[in-house]
Amino acid sequence: MTATGDHRTPETEAPPKVGKPKEWATGLPAVVSSMRHIVKDTGPFRGARALTLLNQPKGFDCPSCAWPDPDDHRSFAEFCENGAKAVASEAMNKTIGAEFFAGHSISELAAESDYWHDQQGRLGQPMLLDPAGTHYRPVEWGEAFAIVAAELNALASPNDAIFYTSGRASNEAAFLYQLFVRHFGTNNLPDCSNMCHESSGAALTASVGSGKGSVTLDDLHSADTILCVGQNPGTNHPRMLAALETAVRNGAKVIAVNPLKEAGLLAFAHPQKVRGILGRATELASQYLQVRINGDMALFRGLAKVIIERDEIDHEFIAEHTAHLDDYLAAVAATTWDEIVEMSGIAQDEIEKMADIVCSGDKKVITCWAMGLTQHRNAVETIREVVNVHLLLGAVGREGAGLCPVRGHSNVQGDRTMGIFEKMPAWFHDKLDDVFEIESPRAHGYDTVDAIVAMHEEPGKVFFALGGNFAQATPDTDFTARALRNCSLTVHVSTKLNRSHLVPGTRALILPCLGRSEADERASGPQFITSENSLGIVQKSQGKLKPVSPHLRSEVSIIAGIGKATLGDTGIVAWDELAGDYSKIRAFIEAVVPGFNDYEERVQLEGGFYLPNGVKERVWNTPTKKANFNGVGLSIFEPSDSSRIVLQTSRSHDQFNTTIYGLDDRYRGIHDGRRIIYLNPSDMAAREIAAMQPVDITSYWTADDGTVEERRAERFVAVAFDTPEGTAMAYFPEANALVPIGSRADVSGTPTSKAIEIDITASAG
Ligand SMILES: Nc1nc2c(c(=O)[nH]1)N[C@H]1C(S)=C(S)[C@@H](COP(=O)(O)OP(=O)(O)OC[C@H]3O[C@@H](n4cnc5c(=O)[nH]c(N)nc54)[C@H](O)[C@@H]3O)O[C@H]1N2
Ligand SMILES: Nc1nc2c(c(=O)[nH]1)N[C@H]1C(S)=C(S)[C@@H](COP(=O)(O)OP(=O)(O)OC[C@H]3O[C@@H](n4cnc5c(=O)[nH]c(N)nc54)[C@H](O)[C@@H]3O)O[C@H]1N2
Ligand SMILES: [Mo]
């Protein structure tokens, strides 16, 4: 157990083996690695069957990332190494239930690593932790629902309940869930998106009038230039590398913008093509810009400056489609090259070269981005600066060009479409009220960080999570743990054991649900669910594997059970009926959410259907009815003491968020270790820290009232790495204890997980 409490990942870990970082991604090692996981975790038959169904028209949608399947040419094996690991973890054939929890107290479980938790097997039956209990004990479903209902109905206000969602919930589960929550009387619907692409949604909505991306796979294949900014697709969206490879073979140039040289952006060997298996890699990035952490706004400003100076701008597009150009031109003119070079860490001639590439051909430019842009204080302004460049070039809403926020969880985008949002727009509420004859509450609810602060300050709340691992995924681990422990009841609908189950309120429930790979038999027969991927395609997904335990329920049926126990049947909503036949939920979705007309028929089409997207058609749903330039001064995260280091917290190759599949980060050359901090050698030398030396990390944060807060995480191994001077990287979630609860992006409120002021000292002993 750690000195800092039993809610953090334990610190004990053997030192890692450190090798040379790789220079290309996937190929045979990836195939071997995924097969190893599948066979080890699921047994050869269940595993092989799972893989033949993954991303196939009659099978299930990959539960890993939100990257789309090819529209018309799926291969037999339409999955990647990390999708296979996700399936292996979910389709594991071991379960844990009464016996397991009787044999392990909560504090014993908390002393085990996240990796160990995942290895124990699937949650097999509902479990309850009594007040002051040391062990979870089995509970019947009916009793579990009654406990949730009684606690919810005993609250002084519906706003004392918090309903979190992780992005794996299906459209059907998400829609029913938000309906229940709003019926119950609150908009407290925080979700993982608050920590993820919220900044993209906020920026895109302000600039172009829709929070979603505007490109298709065909656009990617026909682009002239693809910028990959703040994203590590080799690990987090491996199937995206196939799209990049096709683009490059069609003549596109890829530009990578990342403080780290990520193997997946350098070169790619397709694991399902002969040339790839033989190890013949296609070079991807023709320019690799190792930007300073949070230097992206400055970089894009520099790019804009060159585009304007060379008069490469699309005057016709700008005149017809945009507003506020003059403000933006003034802001660009006021920015000096010295500022740009200093803040971005990129030389002017490199930015000129970047402009040469971007302005070549028909200027069909696509920018893809993920957490390296969204998890910063100025994330919204940074993303709006990316859009500014696209508007200058007219590179939005035409073939081969556009904006592509690359989503995380497989249905995070769909969940938002279904109304999982603490501040849905008025039209959605109007429609919901109209269809269900209710008065949904209009006051905005808590987002993720607001929810943590509220639970921290006011004891006695009910915290309910539809998936996810709130205790580990959120910032400021100690602060969040106290918040959860303050609740009267914490409830987790989960597939696997995780640390959130071990940070209970006065009472706690674990409600085990079916995974996506498993068959979902309901009163009306086998059900399928639907989801929306990163490019706005809605698709059906049907699990076929036998559920790993007979006690599991689907997410939909759990929500319906709680809805019925808490509210009873209402005039319009008959919970059991909806849970017995998901097409009835889809009929309601069709009635409420635009773009879902003929839902039941269209989702049967192979490849699903695209939701309407105004930006693609150059329809700007903004107050000006134009695409808005945003002319503001440059900003960058600067530590309060310039001798300190800026830390980003990112993912290794062997994890899905807080689920740890293994202890290697193959592309970065790491084996058997996660408690690592990657540092620039000069920052190590300045502190007399040797390679492989254990170090303690302190983070610093100046709160609004001027007090300086310090947080600590101990015993990380220092690894010398090619990251810009003054920057460092450690893994999420081990480093989350260092992320201050008050450090959030402007506008979107996203925790600033990619810029934390830290320093390191040698660990004692
Ligand atoms: N296998 C696997 N797949 C996943 C996930 C997973 O954990 N495992 N997670 C899913 C989820 S929810 C999400 S949101 C996505 C996350 O996908 P990514 O955003 O690719 O995930 P991160 O590991 O956070 O990577 C951030 C990248 O941004 C870079 N970066 C950090 N700071 C900056 C900066 O200031 N500027 C720039 N330009 N770059 C920066 C980092 O070096 C790193 O390469 O992946 C999804 N897919
Ligand atoms: N420091 C730092 N913090 C971060 C980030 C970062 O980059 N750095 N990234 C942020 C991002 S982008 C995100 S999206 C969040 C992720 O936050 P979450 O979505 O809350 O976390 P996950 O680790 O994806 O959740 C994993 C758990 O979900 C459950 N689960 C898996 N599949 C299912 C299912 O089908 N149904 C149900 N009901 N449960 C299921 C399992 O029990 C598993 O333990 O973390 C954020 N936190
Ligand atoms: Mo995410």
Short mmCIF file of N, CA, C and O in Angstrom, two decimals, residues 122 136 230 311 398 545:
data_model
loop_
_atom_site.label_atom_id
_atom_site.label_comp_id
_atom_site.label_asym_id
_atom_site.label_seq_id
_atom_site.Cartn_x
_atom_site.Cartn_y
_atom_site.Cartn_z
N ARG A 122 -13.79 -11.22 -15.79
CA ARG A 122 -14.99 -10.37 -15.90
C ARG A 122 -15.78 -10.39 -14.60
O ARG A 122 -15.83 -11.40 -13.90
N TYR A 136 -17.00 -6.78 -0.47
CA TYR A 136 -18.24 -6.79 -1.24
C TYR A 136 -18.93 -8.14 -1.03
O TYR A 136 -18.26 -9.17 -0.89
N GLY A 230 -0.81 16.41 -32.24
CA GLY A 230 -1.16 16.04 -30.87
C GLY A 230 -1.88 14.72 -30.79
O GLY A 230 -2.88 14.57 -30.09
N ASP A 311 0.03 35.33 -50.08
CA ASP A 311 -1.31 35.46 -50.64
C ASP A 311 -1.82 34.14 -51.23
O ASP A 311 -2.27 34.06 -52.37
N ARG A 398 -14.98 20.75 -48.62
CA ARG A 398 -14.78 20.32 -50.01
C ARG A 398 -13.99 19.02 -50.03
O ARG A 398 -13.34 18.67 -49.02
N LEU A 545 -21.02 -13.82 -28.85
CA LEU A 545 -20.45 -14.79 -27.91
C LEU A 545 -21.43 -15.06 -26.78
O LEU A 545 -22.21 -14.19 -26.40
#
